[in-house]
Coordinates of C-alpha atoms in Angstrom, one line a residue:
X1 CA 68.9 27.8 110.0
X2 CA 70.2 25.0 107.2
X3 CA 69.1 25.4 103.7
X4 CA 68.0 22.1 101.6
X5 CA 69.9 19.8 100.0
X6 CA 68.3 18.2 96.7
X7 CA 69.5 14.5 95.6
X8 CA 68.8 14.9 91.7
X9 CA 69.2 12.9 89.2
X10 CA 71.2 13.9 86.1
X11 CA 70.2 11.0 84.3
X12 CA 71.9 9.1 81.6
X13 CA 73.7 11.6 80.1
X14 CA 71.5 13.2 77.4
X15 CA 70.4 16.8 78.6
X16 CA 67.2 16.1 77.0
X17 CA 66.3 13.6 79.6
X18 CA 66.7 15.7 82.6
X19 CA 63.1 16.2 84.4
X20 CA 61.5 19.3 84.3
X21 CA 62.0 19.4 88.5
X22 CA 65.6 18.8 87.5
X23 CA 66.4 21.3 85.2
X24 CA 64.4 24.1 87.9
X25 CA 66.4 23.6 90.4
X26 CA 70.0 23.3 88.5
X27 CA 68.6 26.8 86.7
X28 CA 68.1 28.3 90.6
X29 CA 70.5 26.3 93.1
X30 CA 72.7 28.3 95.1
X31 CA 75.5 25.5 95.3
X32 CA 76.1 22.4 93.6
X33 CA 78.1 19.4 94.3
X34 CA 78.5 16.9 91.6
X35 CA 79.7 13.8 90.0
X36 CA 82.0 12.6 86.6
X37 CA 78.5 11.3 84.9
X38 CA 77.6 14.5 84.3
X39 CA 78.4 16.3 80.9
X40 CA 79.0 19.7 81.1
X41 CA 76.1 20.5 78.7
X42 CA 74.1 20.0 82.4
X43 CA 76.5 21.9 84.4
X44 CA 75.9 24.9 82.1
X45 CA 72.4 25.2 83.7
X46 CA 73.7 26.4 87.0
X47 CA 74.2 29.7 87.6
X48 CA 77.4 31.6 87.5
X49 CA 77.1 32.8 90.9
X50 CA 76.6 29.5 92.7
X51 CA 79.2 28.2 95.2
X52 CA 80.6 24.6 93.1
X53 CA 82.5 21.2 94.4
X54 CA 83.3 18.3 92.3
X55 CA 83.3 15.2 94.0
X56 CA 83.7 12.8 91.3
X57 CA 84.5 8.9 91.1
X58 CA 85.8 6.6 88.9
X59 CA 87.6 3.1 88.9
X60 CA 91.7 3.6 88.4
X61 CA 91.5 7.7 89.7
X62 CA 92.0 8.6 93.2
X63 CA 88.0 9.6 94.1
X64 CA 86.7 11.7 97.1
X65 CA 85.4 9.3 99.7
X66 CA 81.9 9.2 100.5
X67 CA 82.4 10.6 104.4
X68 CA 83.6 13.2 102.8
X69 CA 81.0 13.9 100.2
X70 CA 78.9 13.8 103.2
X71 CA 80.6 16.2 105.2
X72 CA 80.3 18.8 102.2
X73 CA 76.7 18.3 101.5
X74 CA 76.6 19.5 105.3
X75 CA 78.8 22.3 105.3
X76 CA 77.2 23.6 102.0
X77 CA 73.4 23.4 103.5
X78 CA 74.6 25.1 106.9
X79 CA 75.7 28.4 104.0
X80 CA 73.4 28.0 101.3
X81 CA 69.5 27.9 100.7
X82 CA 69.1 25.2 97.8
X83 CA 72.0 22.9 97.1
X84 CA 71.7 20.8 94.5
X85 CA 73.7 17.6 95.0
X86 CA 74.1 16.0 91.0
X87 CA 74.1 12.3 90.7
X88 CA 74.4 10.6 87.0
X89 CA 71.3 8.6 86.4
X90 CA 68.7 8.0 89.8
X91 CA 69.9 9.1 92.6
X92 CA 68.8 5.9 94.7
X93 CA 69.8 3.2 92.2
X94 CA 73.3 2.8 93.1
X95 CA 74.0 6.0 93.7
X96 CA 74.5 6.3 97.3
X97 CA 71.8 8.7 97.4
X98 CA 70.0 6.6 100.4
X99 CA 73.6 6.9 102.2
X100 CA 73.8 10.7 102.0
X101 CA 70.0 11.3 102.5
X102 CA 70.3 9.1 105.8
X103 CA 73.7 11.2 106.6
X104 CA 71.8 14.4 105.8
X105 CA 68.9 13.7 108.3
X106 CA 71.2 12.8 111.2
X107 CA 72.2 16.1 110.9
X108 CA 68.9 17.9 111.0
X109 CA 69.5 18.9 107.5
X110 CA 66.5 18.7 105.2
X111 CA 66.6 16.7 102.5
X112 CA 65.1 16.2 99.3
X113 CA 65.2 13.3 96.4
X114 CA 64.7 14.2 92.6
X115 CA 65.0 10.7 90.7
X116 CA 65.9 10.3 87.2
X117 CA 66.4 8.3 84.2
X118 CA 68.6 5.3 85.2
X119 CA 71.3 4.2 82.4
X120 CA 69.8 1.2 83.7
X121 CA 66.9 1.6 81.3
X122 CA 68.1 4.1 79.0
X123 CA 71.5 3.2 77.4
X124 CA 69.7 -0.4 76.3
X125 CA 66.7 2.2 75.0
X126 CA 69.0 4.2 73.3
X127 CA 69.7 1.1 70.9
X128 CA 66.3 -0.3 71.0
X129 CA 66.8 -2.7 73.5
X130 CA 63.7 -3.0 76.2
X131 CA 64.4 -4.1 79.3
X132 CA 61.7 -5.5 79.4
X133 CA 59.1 -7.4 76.9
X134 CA 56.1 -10.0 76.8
X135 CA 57.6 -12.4 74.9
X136 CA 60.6 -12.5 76.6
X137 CA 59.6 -13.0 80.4
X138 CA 58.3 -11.9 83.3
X139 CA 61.1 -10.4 85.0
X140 CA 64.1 -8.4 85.2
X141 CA 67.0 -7.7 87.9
X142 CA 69.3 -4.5 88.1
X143 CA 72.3 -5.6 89.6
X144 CA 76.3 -4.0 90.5
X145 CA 79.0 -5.8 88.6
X146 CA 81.4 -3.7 90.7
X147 CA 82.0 -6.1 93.4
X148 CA 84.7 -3.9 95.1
X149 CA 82.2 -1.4 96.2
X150 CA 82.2 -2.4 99.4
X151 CA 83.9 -5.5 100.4
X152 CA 81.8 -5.7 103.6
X153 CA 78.6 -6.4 102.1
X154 CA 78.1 -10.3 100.6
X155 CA 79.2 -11.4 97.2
X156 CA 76.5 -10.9 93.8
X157 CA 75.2 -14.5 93.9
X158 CA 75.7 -14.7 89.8
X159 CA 74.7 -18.4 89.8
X160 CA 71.4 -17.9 91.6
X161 CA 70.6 -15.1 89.6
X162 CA 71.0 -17.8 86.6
X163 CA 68.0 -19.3 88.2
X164 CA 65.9 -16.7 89.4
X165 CA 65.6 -13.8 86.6
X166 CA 64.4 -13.7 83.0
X167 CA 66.8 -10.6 82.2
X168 CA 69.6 -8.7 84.1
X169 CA 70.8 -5.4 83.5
X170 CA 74.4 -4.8 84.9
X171 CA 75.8 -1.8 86.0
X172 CA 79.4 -1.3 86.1
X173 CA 80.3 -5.1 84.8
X174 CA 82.7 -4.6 82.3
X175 CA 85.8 -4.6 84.6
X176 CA 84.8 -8.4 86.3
X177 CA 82.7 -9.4 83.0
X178 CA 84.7 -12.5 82.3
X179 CA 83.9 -13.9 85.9
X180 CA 80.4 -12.8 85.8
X181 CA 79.5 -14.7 82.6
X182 CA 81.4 -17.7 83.4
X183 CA 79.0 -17.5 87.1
X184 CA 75.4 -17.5 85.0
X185 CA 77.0 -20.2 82.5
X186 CA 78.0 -22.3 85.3
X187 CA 74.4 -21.3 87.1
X188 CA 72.7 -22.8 84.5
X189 CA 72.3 -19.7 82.1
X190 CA 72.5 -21.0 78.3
X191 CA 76.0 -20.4 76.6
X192 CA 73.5 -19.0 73.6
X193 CA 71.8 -16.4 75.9
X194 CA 71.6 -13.3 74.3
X195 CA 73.7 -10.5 75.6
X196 CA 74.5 -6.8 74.8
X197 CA 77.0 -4.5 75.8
X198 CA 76.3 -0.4 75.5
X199 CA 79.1 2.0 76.3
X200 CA 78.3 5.7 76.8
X201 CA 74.7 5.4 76.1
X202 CA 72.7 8.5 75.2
X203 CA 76.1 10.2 74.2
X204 CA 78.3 10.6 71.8
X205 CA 80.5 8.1 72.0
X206 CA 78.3 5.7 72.6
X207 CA 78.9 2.1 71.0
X208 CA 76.9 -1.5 71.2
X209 CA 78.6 -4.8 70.9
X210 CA 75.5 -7.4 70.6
X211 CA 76.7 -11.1 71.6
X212 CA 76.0 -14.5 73.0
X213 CA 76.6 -14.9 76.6
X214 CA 79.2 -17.0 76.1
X215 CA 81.0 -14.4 73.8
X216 CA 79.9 -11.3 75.2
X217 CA 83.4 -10.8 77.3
X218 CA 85.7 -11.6 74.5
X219 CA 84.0 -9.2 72.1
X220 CA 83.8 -6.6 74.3
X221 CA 87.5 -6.8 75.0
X222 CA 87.7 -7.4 70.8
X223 CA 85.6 -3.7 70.1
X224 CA 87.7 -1.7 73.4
X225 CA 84.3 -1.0 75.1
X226 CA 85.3 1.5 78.1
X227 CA 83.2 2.7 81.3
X228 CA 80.8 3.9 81.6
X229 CA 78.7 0.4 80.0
X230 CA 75.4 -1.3 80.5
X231 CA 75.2 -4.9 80.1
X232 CA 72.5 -6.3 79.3
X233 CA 71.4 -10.5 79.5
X234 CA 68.7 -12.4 78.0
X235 CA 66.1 -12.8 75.7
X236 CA 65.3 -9.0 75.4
X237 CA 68.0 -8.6 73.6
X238 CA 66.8 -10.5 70.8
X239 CA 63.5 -8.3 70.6
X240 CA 65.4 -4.9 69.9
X241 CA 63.6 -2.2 67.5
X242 CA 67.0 -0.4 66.1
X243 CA 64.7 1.7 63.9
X244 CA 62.6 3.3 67.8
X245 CA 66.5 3.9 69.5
X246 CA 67.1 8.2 69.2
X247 CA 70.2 9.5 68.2
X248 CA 72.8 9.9 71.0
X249 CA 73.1 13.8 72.2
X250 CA 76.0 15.2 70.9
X251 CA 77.9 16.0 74.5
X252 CA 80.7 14.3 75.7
X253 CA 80.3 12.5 79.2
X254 CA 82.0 11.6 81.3
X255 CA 83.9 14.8 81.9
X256 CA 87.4 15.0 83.1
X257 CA 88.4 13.7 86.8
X258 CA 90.8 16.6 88.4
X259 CA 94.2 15.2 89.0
X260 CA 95.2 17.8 91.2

């Protein structure tokens, strides 16, 4: 008889923002496996007894591939009641979490999704950006900058998305930022777009360079903005509330990649 593997979401970073569901079932799990995005302020929840794997990626560091991943998640369940498998953010907003859930049920093993706070939403909140606003549009896209996540799948269409969204919120852009703003610019976007860039958010470390779009890239590279980022585009930006944005938790994410 398989035990139960939970897809939870960690969240942004902040311990704070962990669900209540989330923070059960880290307090009680019998094994965890678990990403970088994850400061160890989390970690601390699980107990000492319970069987731990680190599968942790991250451009420029060799990263456990996701058969892999899978192939632990299944091995775990087939040993342990209640594994908790700990995705930064929501586990189905690229997070793979559809991927391993899919891999999990193939294999008879039950499965279980626990979403969280995206960065998505939260690092832009966390310095009183909205995503979203009525004077700004009607709609928003969440997108992958990281273009190399799989090279099978099409392209980002950056020029359509010029055209067809009032706001985007980028994930993982900073390493193909110059190309992606030159695609909305040449889609049609407005050089004077408003545009934000928010490293770390919810933790220490976390920095915001605000920008045109037609600057954004260069004064990112200017203020050394690092992964993990959130970029935001569009008029939103202009209606940020600095005074609303909470102060970052003080924990340090993303924690270490093994080397060995």
């Amino acid at each position: 008889m398989s035990g139960k593997v939970y897809l939870v979401g960690a969240g942004p970073g902040d311990p704070d923002l962990l669900t209540i569901k989330a923070h059960r079932l880290l307090s009680s799990c019998d094994a965890l496996v678990y990403d970088s995005l994850v400061p160890r302020e989390v970690l601390a929840l699980v107990p000492e007894h319970a069987e731990k794997h680190f599968v942790g990626k991250r451009r420029g560091h060799h990263s456990v591939p996701q058969p892999s991943t899978n192939a632990v998640l299944v091995e775990m369940a087939q040993r342990h009641d209640c594994v908790v498998r700990l995705k930064g953010g929501d586990p189905f907003l690229f997070g793979r979490g559809g991927e391993e859930a899919a891999h999990l049920e193939r294999h008879g093993i039950a499965v279980e999704v626990v979403p969280g706070v995206t960065a998505g939403i939260a690092a832009p909140a966390y310095v009183g950006i909205p995503v979203t606003h009525r004077r700004a549009g009607s709609s928003v896209t969440f997108v992958t900058g990281h273009e190399e996540i799989d090279k099978a799948r099409p392209g980002v269409d950056w020029k359509a998305l010029a055209r067809s969204s009032d706001g985007l919120v980028i994930y993982m852009g900073l390493h193909n930022l110059p190309h992606i703003c030159q695609e909305l610019m040449d889609g049609g976007l407005a050089q004077s777009t408003p545009a934000a860039a928010v490293q770390q958010g919810t933790v220490r470390g976390q920095r915001v360079v605000v920008s045109d779009l037609a600057g954004l890239a260069e004064a990112v590279r200017e203020a050394n903005l690092a992964s993990p980022s959130i970029v935001v585009i569009g008029e939103v930006v202009n209606q940020r509330v600095e005074s609303c944005a909470p102060e970052p938790a003080a924990v340090e994410m993303p924690i270490p990649l093994k080397t060995s």
